[in-house]
PDB file of C-alpha atoms and ligand atoms in Angstrom:
ATOM      1  CA  MET A 227      23.440 -15.332 -11.831  1.00 47.00           C
ATOM      2  CA  THR A 228      26.685 -17.108 -11.747  1.00 50.00           C
ATOM      3  CA  ASN A 229      28.052 -18.790  -8.484  1.00 63.00           C
ATOM      4  CA  ALA A 230      30.299 -16.027  -7.922  1.00 84.00           C
ATOM      5  CA  ILE A 231      28.238 -13.117  -6.866  1.00 94.00           C
ATOM      6  CA  ASP A 232      29.379  -9.572  -7.651  1.00 96.00           C
ATOM      7  CA  SER A 233      30.055  -6.976  -4.466  1.00 98.00           C
ATOM      8  CA  GLY A 234      27.454  -4.843  -3.836  1.00 98.00           C
ATOM      9  CA  LEU A 235      23.848  -4.096  -2.281  1.00 98.00           C
ATOM     10  CA  TYR A 236      21.035  -6.479  -2.891  1.00 98.00           C
ATOM     11  CA  ILE A 237      17.524  -5.769  -2.120  1.00 98.00           C
ATOM     12  CA  VAL A 238      16.289  -9.617  -1.644  1.00 98.00           C
ATOM     13  CA  ALA A 239      12.316 -10.288  -0.816  1.00 98.00           C
ATOM     14  CA  THR A 240      11.365 -13.256   1.217  1.00 98.00           C
ATOM     15  CA  PRO A 241       8.236 -14.750   1.867  1.00 98.00           C
ATOM     16  CA  ILE A 242       4.682 -12.862   3.184  1.00 98.00           C
ATOM     17  CA  GLY A 243       3.351 -16.025   4.938  1.00 97.00           C
ATOM     18  CA  ASN A 244       4.871 -19.244   3.297  1.00 97.00           C
ATOM     19  CA  LEU A 245       8.228 -19.914   3.553  1.00 97.00           C
ATOM     20  CA  ALA A 246       8.376 -22.188   0.058  1.00 97.00           C
ATOM     21  CA  ASP A 247       7.993 -18.661  -1.629  1.00 98.00           C
ATOM     22  CA  LEU A 248      11.722 -17.883  -0.683  1.00 98.00           C
ATOM     23  CA  SER A 249      13.666 -17.588  -4.279  1.00 98.00           C
ATOM     24  CA  GLN A 250      16.675 -20.080  -5.042  1.00 98.00           C
ATOM     25  CA  ARG A 251      18.297 -16.411  -6.049  1.00 98.00           C
ATOM     26  CA  ALA A 252      17.598 -14.926  -2.378  1.00 98.00           C
ATOM     27  CA  ILE A 253      18.920 -17.964  -0.751  1.00 98.00           C
ATOM     28  CA  ALA A 254      22.167 -17.877  -3.017  1.00 98.00           C
ATOM     29  CA  LEU A 255      22.402 -14.323  -1.666  1.00 98.00           C
ATOM     30  CA  LEU A 256      22.143 -14.856   1.745  1.00 98.00           C
ATOM     31  CA  ARG A 257      24.463 -17.579   1.484  1.00 97.00           C
ATOM     32  CA  ALA A 258      26.940 -15.437  -0.276  1.00 97.00           C
ATOM     33  CA  ALA A 259      26.009 -12.375   2.278  1.00 98.00           C
ATOM     34  CA  ASP A 260      29.164 -10.442   4.289  1.00 97.00           C
ATOM     35  CA  ILE A 261      26.596  -8.623   6.082  1.00 97.00           C
ATOM     36  CA  ILE A 262      22.597  -8.876   6.185  1.00 98.00           C
ATOM     37  CA  ALA A 263      20.825  -5.982   6.948  1.00 98.00           C
ATOM     38  CA  VAL A 264      17.400  -6.447   8.835  1.00 98.00           C
ATOM     39  CA  GLU A 265      14.424  -5.160  10.294  1.00 97.00           C
ATOM     40  CA  ASP A 266      14.148  -7.334  13.103  1.00 96.00           C
ATOM     41  CA  SER A 267      16.981 -10.168  13.797  1.00 96.00           C
ATOM     42  CA  ARG A 268      14.054 -12.301  15.020  1.00 96.00           C
ATOM     43  CA  VAL A 269      12.034 -12.746  12.376  1.00 97.00           C
ATOM     44  CA  THR A 270      14.881 -12.910   9.896  1.00 98.00           C
ATOM     45  CA  GLY A 271      16.395 -15.483  12.059  1.00 97.00           C
ATOM     46  CA  LYS A 272      13.955 -17.739  11.785  1.00 97.00           C
ATOM     47  CA  LEU A 273      14.347 -17.676   7.882  1.00 98.00           C
ATOM     48  CA  LEU A 274      17.536 -18.379   7.970  1.00 98.00           C
ATOM     49  CA  ASN A 275      17.129 -21.173  10.456  1.00 97.00           C
ATOM     50  CA  HIS A 276      14.733 -22.406   7.773  1.00 96.00           C
ATOM     51  CA  ILE A 277      17.454 -22.706   5.182  1.00 97.00           C
ATOM     52  CA  GLY A 278      20.138 -23.970   7.759  1.00 97.00           C
ATOM     53  CA  LEU A 279      21.905 -20.733   7.951  1.00 97.00           C
ATOM     54  CA  LYS A 280      23.585 -18.983  10.884  1.00 94.00           C
ATOM     55  CA  LYS A 281      24.833 -15.186  10.107  1.00 92.00           C
ATOM     56  CA  ARG A 282      25.303 -12.115  11.838  1.00 88.00           C
ATOM     57  CA  MET A 283      22.734  -9.731  11.064  1.00 97.00           C
ATOM     58  CA  ARG A 284      22.325  -6.234  11.334  1.00 96.00           C
ATOM     59  CA  PRO A 285      19.691  -4.143  11.831  1.00 96.00           C
ATOM     60  CA  TYR A 286      18.510  -1.284   9.837  1.00 97.00           C
ATOM     61  CA  HIS A 287      16.048   1.240   9.098  1.00 91.00           C
ATOM     62  CA  ASP A 288      15.406   4.602   7.790  1.00 83.00           C
ATOM     63  CA  HIS A 289      16.081   6.313  10.655  1.00 89.00           C
ATOM     64  CA  SER A 290      19.221   4.430  11.372  1.00 92.00           C
ATOM     65  CA  SER A 291      21.918   6.482  11.699  1.00 92.00           C
ATOM     66  CA  GLU A 292      24.149   8.185   8.976  1.00 93.00           C
ATOM     67  CA  ARG A 293      26.987   6.098  10.221  1.00 95.00           C
ATOM     68  CA  ASP A 294      24.993   2.838  10.018  1.00 95.00           C
ATOM     69  CA  ARG A 295      24.328   3.548   6.772  1.00 96.00           C
ATOM     70  CA  ASP A 296      27.835   4.280   6.072  1.00 96.00           C
ATOM     71  CA  ASP A 297      29.056   1.085   7.542  1.00 97.00           C
ATOM     72  CA  LEU A 298      26.856  -0.794   5.048  1.00 97.00           C
ATOM     73  CA  LEU A 299      27.858   0.728   2.346  1.00 98.00           C
ATOM     74  CA  ALA A 300      31.664   0.667   3.115  1.00 98.00           C
ATOM     75  CA  ALA A 301      30.716  -2.922   3.584  1.00 97.00           C
ATOM     76  CA  ALA A 302      29.253  -2.855  -0.135  1.00 98.00           C
ATOM     77  CA  GLN A 303      32.238  -1.631  -1.881  1.00 97.00           C
ATOM     78  CA  ASN A 304      34.053  -4.830  -1.665  1.00 95.00           C
ATOM     79  CA  GLY A 305      31.526  -7.636  -0.422  1.00 97.00           C
ATOM     80  CA  VAL A 306      28.056  -8.641  -0.612  1.00 98.00           C
ATOM     81  CA  VAL A 307      25.310  -6.866   1.503  1.00 98.00           C
ATOM     82  CA  VAL A 308      22.129  -8.101   1.643  1.00 98.00           C
ATOM     83  CA  LEU A 309      19.105  -5.771   2.461  1.00 98.00           C
ATOM     84  CA  VAL A 310      16.072  -7.776   3.581  1.00 98.00           C
ATOM     85  CA  SER A 311      13.186  -6.607   5.542  1.00 98.00           C
ATOM     86  CA  ASP A 312      10.875  -8.903   7.949  1.00 98.00           C
ATOM     87  CA  ALA A 313       8.441  -9.661   5.058  1.00 98.00           C
ATOM     88  CA  GLY A 314       8.178  -9.235   1.442  1.00 98.00           C
ATOM     89  CA  THR A 315      10.030  -6.933  -0.676  1.00 98.00           C
ATOM     90  CA  PRO A 316      12.087  -4.616   1.369  1.00 98.00           C
ATOM     91  CA  LEU A 317      11.586  -0.615   0.477  1.00 98.00           C
ATOM     92  CA  ILE A 318       7.628  -1.230  -0.147  1.00 98.00           C
ATOM     93  CA  SER A 319       6.025   0.333   3.100  1.00 97.00           C
ATOM     94  CA  ASP A 320       9.304  -1.091   4.767  1.00 97.00           C
ATOM     95  CA  PRO A 321      12.716   0.392   5.096  1.00 96.00           C
ATOM     96  CA  GLY A 322      15.251   0.730   2.491  1.00 97.00           C
ATOM     97  CA  TYR A 323      15.088   3.744   0.391  1.00 96.00           C
ATOM     98  CA  LYS A 324      17.850   6.051   2.097  1.00 95.00           C
ATOM     99  CA  LEU A 325      20.332   3.454   1.743  1.00 97.00           C
ATOM    100  CA  VAL A 326      19.505   2.378  -2.018  1.00 97.00           C
ATOM    101  CA  ARG A 327      19.518   6.394  -2.724  1.00 97.00           C
ATOM    102  CA  ALA A 328      22.825   6.591  -0.807  1.00 96.00           C
ATOM    103  CA  ALA A 329      24.572   3.567  -2.566  1.00 98.00           C
ATOM    104  CA  ARG A 330      23.519   4.952  -6.183  1.00 98.00           C
ATOM    105  CA  GLU A 331      25.415   8.513  -4.949  1.00 97.00           C
ATOM    106  CA  ALA A 332      28.071   6.249  -3.908  1.00 97.00           C
ATOM    107  CA  GLY A 333      28.664   4.697  -7.362  1.00 98.00           C
ATOM    108  CA  ILE A 334      27.635   1.212  -5.355  1.00 98.00           C
ATOM    109  CA  ALA A 335      25.994  -1.576  -7.714  1.00 98.00           C
ATOM    110  CA  VAL A 336      22.360  -2.055  -6.308  1.00 98.00           C
ATOM    111  CA  SER A 337      20.956  -5.170  -7.469  1.00 98.00           C
ATOM    112  CA  THR A 338      17.625  -7.045  -6.785  1.00 98.00           C
ATOM    113  CA  ALA A 339      16.445 -10.307  -5.938  1.00 98.00           C
ATOM    114  CA  PRO A 340      12.798  -9.526  -6.416  1.00 98.00           C
ATOM    115  CA  GLY A 341       9.963 -12.057  -4.959  1.00 98.00           C
ATOM    116  CA  PRO A 342       6.871 -11.886  -2.964  1.00 98.00           C
ATOM    117  CA  SER A 343       5.023  -8.349  -2.209  1.00 98.00           C
ATOM    118  CA  ALA A 344       1.708  -8.704  -0.375  1.00 98.00           C
ATOM    119  CA  ALA A 345       0.199  -5.422  -3.119  1.00 98.00           C
ATOM    120  CA  ILE A 346       1.031  -7.358  -6.389  1.00 98.00           C
ATOM    121  CA  ALA A 347      -0.037 -10.897  -4.509  1.00 98.00           C
ATOM    122  CA  ALA A 348      -3.537  -9.042  -3.552  1.00 98.00           C
ATOM    123  CA  LEU A 349      -3.596  -7.087  -6.880  1.00 98.00           C
ATOM    124  CA  SER A 350      -3.347 -10.101  -8.695  1.00 98.00           C
ATOM    125  CA  ILE A 351      -6.256 -12.012  -7.196  1.00 98.00           C
ATOM    126  CA  SER A 352      -8.754  -9.412  -6.674  1.00 98.00           C
ATOM    127  CA  GLY A 353     -10.280  -9.552  -9.671  1.00 98.00           C
ATOM    128  CA  LEU A 354     -10.226  -5.957 -10.301  1.00 98.00           C
ATOM    129  CA  PRO A 355      -8.308  -3.591 -12.924  1.00 98.00           C
ATOM    130  CA  THR A 356      -4.528  -4.260 -12.923  1.00 98.00           C
ATOM    131  CA  ASP A 357      -3.863  -2.018 -15.941  1.00 97.00           C
ATOM    132  CA  ARG A 358      -3.485   1.150 -13.905  1.00 98.00           C
ATOM    133  CA  PHE A 359      -3.023   0.960 -10.090  1.00 98.00           C
ATOM    134  CA  LEU A 360      -1.904   3.549  -7.503  1.00 98.00           C
ATOM    135  CA  PHE A 361      -0.001   1.918  -4.407  1.00 98.00           C
ATOM    136  CA  ALA A 362      -0.797   3.868  -1.445  1.00 98.00           C
ATOM    137  CA  GLY A 363       0.570   1.636   1.768  1.00 98.00           C
ATOM    138  CA  PHE A 364      -0.696   2.751   5.029  1.00 98.00           C
ATOM    139  CA  LEU A 365      -3.597   5.277   5.441  1.00 98.00           C
ATOM    140  CA  PRO A 366      -3.061   7.649   8.375  1.00 97.00           C
ATOM    141  CA  SER A 367      -4.826   6.627  11.518  1.00 93.00           C
ATOM    142  CA  LYS A 368      -6.588   9.738  12.419  1.00 96.00           C
ATOM    143  CA  ALA A 369     -10.002  10.130  10.900  1.00 96.00           C
ATOM    144  CA  LYS A 370      -9.242  13.674   9.336  1.00 97.00           C
ATOM    145  CA  ALA A 371      -5.809  13.025   7.732  1.00 98.00           C
ATOM    146  CA  ARG A 372      -7.212   9.648   6.266  1.00 98.00           C
ATOM    147  CA  ALA A 373     -10.554  11.343   4.824  1.00 97.00           C
ATOM    148  CA  ASP A 374      -7.811  13.780   3.468  1.00 97.00           C
ATOM    149  CA  VAL A 375      -5.806  11.453   1.750  1.00 98.00           C
ATOM    150  CA  LEU A 376      -8.592   9.648   0.369  1.00 98.00           C
ATOM    151  CA  ALA A 377     -10.295  12.469  -0.854  1.00 96.00           C
ATOM    152  CA  GLU A 378      -7.091  13.390  -2.815  1.00 96.00           C
ATOM    153  CA  LEU A 379      -6.811   9.783  -4.282  1.00 97.00           C
ATOM    154  CA  GLY A 380     -10.683  10.007  -5.383  1.00 95.00           C
ATOM    155  CA  ASP A 381      -9.860  11.518  -8.837  1.00 91.00           C
ATOM    156  CA  VAL A 382      -7.419   9.117  -9.527  1.00 96.00           C
ATOM    157  CA  LYS A 383      -8.506   6.697 -12.360  1.00 96.00           C
ATOM    158  CA  SER A 384      -6.673   3.438 -11.128  1.00 98.00           C
ATOM    159  CA  THR A 385      -7.029   0.586  -9.154  1.00 98.00           C
ATOM    160  CA  LEU A 386      -5.592   1.902  -5.196  1.00 98.00           C
ATOM    161  CA  VAL A 387      -3.910  -0.936  -3.235  1.00 98.00           C
ATOM    162  CA  PHE A 388      -3.848  -0.038   0.799  1.00 98.00           C
ATOM    163  CA  TYR A 389      -2.301  -2.227   3.464  1.00 98.00           C
ATOM    164  CA  GLU A 390      -4.245  -2.372   6.557  1.00 98.00           C
ATOM    165  CA  SER A 391      -4.592  -3.889  10.142  1.00 97.00           C
ATOM    166  CA  GLY A 392      -7.329  -6.001  11.309  1.00 97.00           C
ATOM    167  CA  PRO A 393      -8.281  -3.317  14.140  1.00 96.00           C
ATOM    168  CA  ARG A 394      -8.156  -0.369  11.851  1.00 97.00           C
ATOM    169  CA  LEU A 395      -9.780  -2.268   8.435  1.00 98.00           C
ATOM    170  CA  GLY A 396     -13.971  -1.373   9.615  1.00 97.00           C
ATOM    171  CA  ALA A 397     -12.913   2.582  10.395  1.00 97.00           C
ATOM    172  CA  SER A 398     -10.968   2.390   7.271  1.00 98.00           C
ATOM    173  CA  LEU A 399     -13.737   0.814   4.818  1.00 98.00           C
ATOM    174  CA  ALA A 400     -16.123   3.169   6.483  1.00 97.00           C
ATOM    175  CA  ALA A 401     -14.017   5.965   5.384  1.00 97.00           C
ATOM    176  CA  MET A 402     -13.411   4.725   2.140  1.00 98.00           C
ATOM    177  CA  ALA A 403     -16.874   4.330   1.191  1.00 97.00           C
ATOM    178  CA  GLU A 404     -17.980   7.647   2.362  1.00 96.00           C
ATOM    179  CA  VAL A 405     -15.364   9.373   0.237  1.00 96.00           C
ATOM    180  CA  LEU A 406     -14.832   7.019  -2.521  1.00 96.00           C
ATOM    181  CA  GLY A 407     -18.381   5.699  -2.949  1.00 95.00           C
ATOM    182  CA  ASN A 408     -19.748   2.542  -3.183  1.00 96.00           C
ATOM    183  CA  ARG A 409     -16.654   0.968  -5.823  1.00 97.00           C
ATOM    184  CA  ASP A 410     -15.935  -2.365  -6.389  1.00 98.00           C
ATOM    185  CA  ALA A 411     -13.228  -3.784  -3.686  1.00 98.00           C
ATOM    186  CA  ALA A 412     -11.276  -6.164  -2.599  1.00 98.00           C
ATOM    187  CA  VAL A 413     -10.168  -7.339   1.240  1.00 98.00           C
ATOM    188  CA  ALA A 414      -7.226  -9.951   1.254  1.00 98.00           C
ATOM    189  CA  ARG A 415      -6.085 -11.798   4.378  1.00 98.00           C
ATOM    190  CA  GLU A 416      -3.386 -13.601   5.312  1.00 98.00           C
ATOM    191  CA  LEU A 417      -2.061 -14.206   1.775  1.00 98.00           C
ATOM    192  CA  THR A 418       0.126 -17.449   1.139  1.00 98.00           C
ATOM    193  CA  LYS A 419      -0.940 -18.480   4.460  1.00 98.00           C
ATOM    194  CA  ARG A 420      -3.230 -21.105   5.808  1.00 97.00           C
ATOM    195  CA  PHE A 421      -6.135 -18.859   6.077  1.00 96.00           C
ATOM    196  CA  GLU A 422      -5.784 -16.891   3.150  1.00 98.00           C
ATOM    197  CA  GLU A 423      -9.148 -15.386   2.230  1.00 98.00           C
ATOM    198  CA  VAL A 424      -9.959 -12.639  -0.334  1.00 98.00           C
ATOM    199  CA  VAL A 425     -13.333 -11.139   0.248  1.00 98.00           C
ATOM    200  CA  CYS A 426     -15.086  -9.192  -2.829  1.00 98.00           C
ATOM    201  CA  GLY A 427     -17.718  -6.940  -2.924  1.00 98.00           C
ATOM    202  CA  GLY A 428     -18.830  -2.817  -3.143  1.00 97.00           C
ATOM    203  CA  LEU A 429     -17.022  -0.818  -0.494  1.00 97.00           C
ATOM    204  CA  ASP A 430     -20.610  -0.217   1.004  1.00 97.00           C
ATOM    205  CA  GLU A 431     -21.150  -4.143   1.594  1.00 97.00           C
ATOM    206  CA  LEU A 432     -17.767  -4.481   3.098  1.00 98.00           C
ATOM    207  CA  ALA A 433     -17.819  -1.918   5.134  1.00 98.00           C
ATOM    208  CA  ALA A 434     -20.955  -3.108   6.849  1.00 97.00           C
ATOM    209  CA  ARG A 435     -19.740  -6.149   6.749  1.00 97.00           C
ATOM    210  CA  TYR A 436     -16.447  -5.251   8.863  1.00 97.00           C
ATOM    211  CA  VAL A 437     -18.430  -2.991  11.282  1.00 96.00           C
ATOM    212  CA  ASP A 438     -18.222  -4.924  14.292  1.00 91.00           C
ATOM    213  CA  VAL A 439     -15.610  -7.649  13.115  1.00 91.00           C
ATOM    214  CA  GLU A 440     -11.790  -7.212  13.477  1.00 94.00           C
ATOM    215  CA  PRO A 441     -10.340  -9.627  11.584  1.00 96.00           C
ATOM    216  CA  LYS A 442      -7.196 -11.098  12.537  1.00 96.00           C
ATOM    217  CA  GLY A 443      -3.996 -11.348  10.737  1.00 97.00           C
ATOM    218  CA  GLU A 444      -2.587  -8.907   7.556  1.00 98.00           C
ATOM    219  CA  ILE A 445      -4.768  -7.597   5.292  1.00 98.00           C
ATOM    220  CA  VAL A 446      -4.129  -5.559   1.930  1.00 98.00           C
ATOM    221  CA  VAL A 447      -7.566  -3.634   0.406  1.00 98.00           C
ATOM    222  CA  VAL A 448      -8.068  -3.271  -3.063  1.00 98.00           C
ATOM    223  CA  ILE A 449     -10.403  -0.618  -4.511  1.00 98.00           C
ATOM    224  CA  GLY A 450     -11.357  -0.663  -7.809  1.00 98.00           C
ATOM    225  CA  PRO A 451     -11.376   2.390 -10.237  1.00 97.00           C
ATOM    226  CA  PRO A 452     -14.122   5.210 -10.347  1.00 95.00           C
ATOM    227  CA  THR A 453     -16.506   4.020 -12.824  1.00 87.00           C
ATOM    228  CA  GLU A 454     -17.191   6.255 -15.927  1.00 74.00           C
ATOM    229  CA  LYS A 455     -21.038   6.746 -15.583  1.00 70.00           C
ATOM    230  CA  PRO A 456     -22.778   8.921 -17.476  1.00 72.00           C
ATOM    231  CA  VAL A 457     -23.875  11.938 -15.425  1.00 79.00           C
ATOM    232  CA  GLU A 458     -27.574  12.034 -15.578  1.00 84.00           C
ATOM    233  CA  VAL A 459     -29.392  15.919 -15.041  1.00 88.00           C
ATOM    234  CA  GLY A 460     -32.009  14.397 -12.611  1.00 91.00           C
ATOM    235  CA  ASP A 461     -29.267  13.182 -10.628  1.00 90.00           C
ATOM    236  CA  VAL A 462     -27.401  15.959 -10.333  1.00 94.00           C
ATOM    237  CA  ASP A 463     -30.613  18.297 -10.049  1.00 95.00           C
ATOM    238  CA  ALA A 464     -31.648  15.972  -7.026  1.00 94.00           C
ATOM    239  CA  ALA A 465     -28.388  16.404  -5.435  1.00 93.00           C
ATOM    240  CA  LEU A 466     -28.796  20.039  -5.923  1.00 95.00           C
ATOM    241  CA  ARG A 467     -32.130  20.304  -4.548  1.00 95.00           C
ATOM    242  CA  GLU A 468     -30.863  18.143  -1.059  1.00 94.00           C
ATOM    243  CA  ALA A 469     -27.650  20.600  -0.903  1.00 95.00           C
ATOM    244  CA  LEU A 470     -29.506  23.318  -1.339  1.00 96.00           C
ATOM    245  CA  GLU A 471     -31.570  22.712   1.631  1.00 95.00           C
ATOM    246  CA  THR A 472     -28.929  23.181   3.976  1.00 95.00           C
ATOM    247  CA  LEU A 473     -26.050  25.357   2.119  1.00 95.00           C
ATOM    248  CA  PRO A 474     -25.564  28.509   0.081  1.00 95.00           C
ATOM    249  CA  VAL A 475     -25.904  28.185  -3.472  1.00 96.00           C
ATOM    250  CA  SER A 476     -22.229  28.357  -4.264  1.00 95.00           C
ATOM    251  CA  LYS A 477     -21.165  25.652  -1.466  1.00 94.00           C
ATOM    252  CA  ALA A 478     -23.903  23.680  -2.688  1.00 95.00           C
ATOM    253  CA  ALA A 479     -22.764  23.881  -6.393  1.00 95.00           C
ATOM    254  CA  GLY A 480     -18.919  23.316  -5.078  1.00 92.00           C
ATOM    255  CA  GLN A 481     -19.973  20.123  -3.392  1.00 92.00           C
ATOM    256  CA  VAL A 482     -22.175  18.393  -5.930  1.00 92.00           C
ATOM    257  CA  ALA A 483     -19.302  19.517  -8.943  1.00 89.00           C
ATOM    258  CA  LYS A 484     -16.696  17.551  -6.888  1.00 82.00           C
ATOM    259  CA  ARG A 485     -19.354  14.750  -6.233  1.00 80.00           C
ATOM    260  CA  PHE A 486     -20.083  14.325  -9.925  1.00 83.00           C
ATOM    261  CA  GLY A 487     -16.713  15.409 -11.103  1.00 77.00           C
ATOM    262  CA  LEU A 488     -18.696  18.396 -13.098  1.00 85.00           C
ATOM    263  CA  ASP A 489     -17.991  21.830 -13.908  1.00 89.00           C
ATOM    264  CA  ARG A 490     -18.484  24.023 -11.175  1.00 91.00           C
ATOM    265  CA  SER A 491     -19.487  27.294 -12.972  1.00 93.00           C
ATOM    266  CA  GLU A 492     -21.953  24.991 -15.082  1.00 93.00           C
ATOM    267  CA  VAL A 493     -23.578  23.566 -11.811  1.00 95.00           C
ATOM    268  CA  TYR A 494     -23.549  26.943 -10.146  1.00 96.00           C
ATOM    269  CA  ALA A 495     -25.781  28.188 -12.871  1.00 95.00           C
ATOM    270  CA  ARG A 496     -28.270  25.079 -12.678  1.00 95.00           C
ATOM    271  CA  ALA A 497     -28.469  25.887  -8.909  1.00 95.00           C
ATOM    272  CA  THR A 498     -28.910  29.519  -8.998  1.00 95.00           C
ATOM    273  CA  ALA A 499     -31.623  28.430 -11.653  1.00 94.00           C
ATOM    274  CA  ILE A 500     -33.017  25.548  -9.498  1.00 95.00           C
ATOM    275  CA  LYS A 501     -33.102  28.302  -6.408  1.00 90.00           C
ATOM    276  CA  SER A 502     -34.953  31.142  -8.128  1.00 89.00           C
ATOM    277  CA  GLY A 503     -37.382  28.259  -8.932  1.00 84.00           C
ATOM    278  CA  LYS A 504     -36.661  28.151 -12.454  1.00 66.00           C
TER     279      LYS A 504
HETATM  280  N1  SAM B 295       7.446  -4.735   2.254  1.00 79.92           N
HETATM  281  C1  SAM B 295       6.151  -5.578   2.521  1.00 79.92           C
HETATM  282  C2  SAM B 295       5.484  -6.273   0.993  1.00 79.92           C
HETATM  283  O1  SAM B 295       6.184  -6.307   0.085  1.00 79.92           O
HETATM  284  O2  SAM B 295       4.437  -6.350   0.926  1.00 79.92           O
HETATM  285  C3  SAM B 295       5.036  -4.811   3.526  1.00 79.92           C
HETATM  286  C4  SAM B 295       5.540  -4.223   4.607  1.00 79.92           C
HETATM  287  S1  SAM B 295       4.110  -3.897   5.399  1.00 79.92           S
HETATM  288  C5  SAM B 295       4.991  -3.332   6.783  1.00 79.92           C
HETATM  289  C6  SAM B 295       3.007  -4.851   6.125  1.00 79.92           C
HETATM  290  C7  SAM B 295       1.911  -5.150   5.218  1.00 79.92           C
HETATM  291  O3  SAM B 295       1.547  -5.699   4.350  1.00 79.92           O
HETATM  292  C8  SAM B 295       0.683  -5.525   6.235  1.00 79.92           C
HETATM  293  O4  SAM B 295       0.448  -4.715   7.442  1.00 79.92           O
HETATM  294  C9  SAM B 295      -0.347  -6.308   5.376  1.00 79.92           C
HETATM  295  O5  SAM B 295      -1.221  -4.884   4.857  1.00 79.92           O
HETATM  296  C10 SAM B 295       0.472  -6.449   4.524  1.00 79.92           C
HETATM  297  N2  SAM B 295       0.802  -7.819   4.397  1.00 79.92           N
HETATM  298  C11 SAM B 295       1.977  -8.583   4.855  1.00 79.92           C
HETATM  299  N3  SAM B 295       1.867  -9.923   4.362  1.00 79.92           N
HETATM  300  C12 SAM B 295       0.633 -10.035   4.031  1.00 79.92           C
HETATM  301  C13 SAM B 295       0.078 -10.894   3.875  1.00 79.92           C
HETATM  302  N4  SAM B 295       0.327 -12.875   3.814  1.00 79.92           N
HETATM  303  N5  SAM B 295      -1.553 -11.401   3.634  1.00 79.92           N
HETATM  304  C14 SAM B 295      -1.920  -9.993   3.207  1.00 79.92           C
HETATM  305  N6  SAM B 295      -1.196  -8.829   3.535  1.00 79.92           N
HETATM  306  C15 SAM B 295      -0.060  -8.687   3.942  1.00 79.92           C
END
């Protein structure tokens, strides 16, 4: 980047804990900004203070009014508008999507000063496969909605990345273990900060560890992809026998087929055979 900064909208990543992670480009853009759009001016004020900058900030959220958005876009036509969030990369479980979309629609240049994001930081040190991953943000807090989302994600053959908070961690890990099974996982906490910690283990073990513990600080949960274990006929039969004790044949077959990722009609035929004692 040359010293002259073109007008436009700049999406600028900021540290997720360690202020030394603020990039040179981020600093240059913040200095050049005509407007800095922020989530919380107290939080960004501290960052600006750290680099000796005093600037007017404008609050921005995705539920900001059309007029607020239009003001920022008008300013970006002939000036430098920087969007930051409280921490990390804007738009990643943070506001900005509507602003970027509107800027693109209006033909305004949109550029980025990339940098820290908790999801990528956690993934990169989790020891779990990184070739394919799905970022799922925050799970819903209500149990049923959370279980539904997990069930939907259960078949995805990728590492999963979730944002979490200390008070919700225990319940979320329990639901993850129940719906996804005992997959390899990591709980990454307070990344880049003094008490950074990554706890790795199976989901069962992690759920047990955090059942009564409410860890402090900010958390990312990373869960490895489902393992492609060959399905043992004996395991399917045992699961069917157990399910048939309480469920009718079709429900038992449906449940077991889902659990093992098998064809429902084949499992139904097997369930019928077991039921009739064959
Ligand atoms: N835009 C941010 C980013 O790029 O990482 C994320 C914003 S989201 C509102 C905040 C969540 O990110 C926290 O609840 C936590 O799950 C995660 N997070 C942020 N900083 C973190 C850190 N230092 N260590 C672990 N997780 C962090």
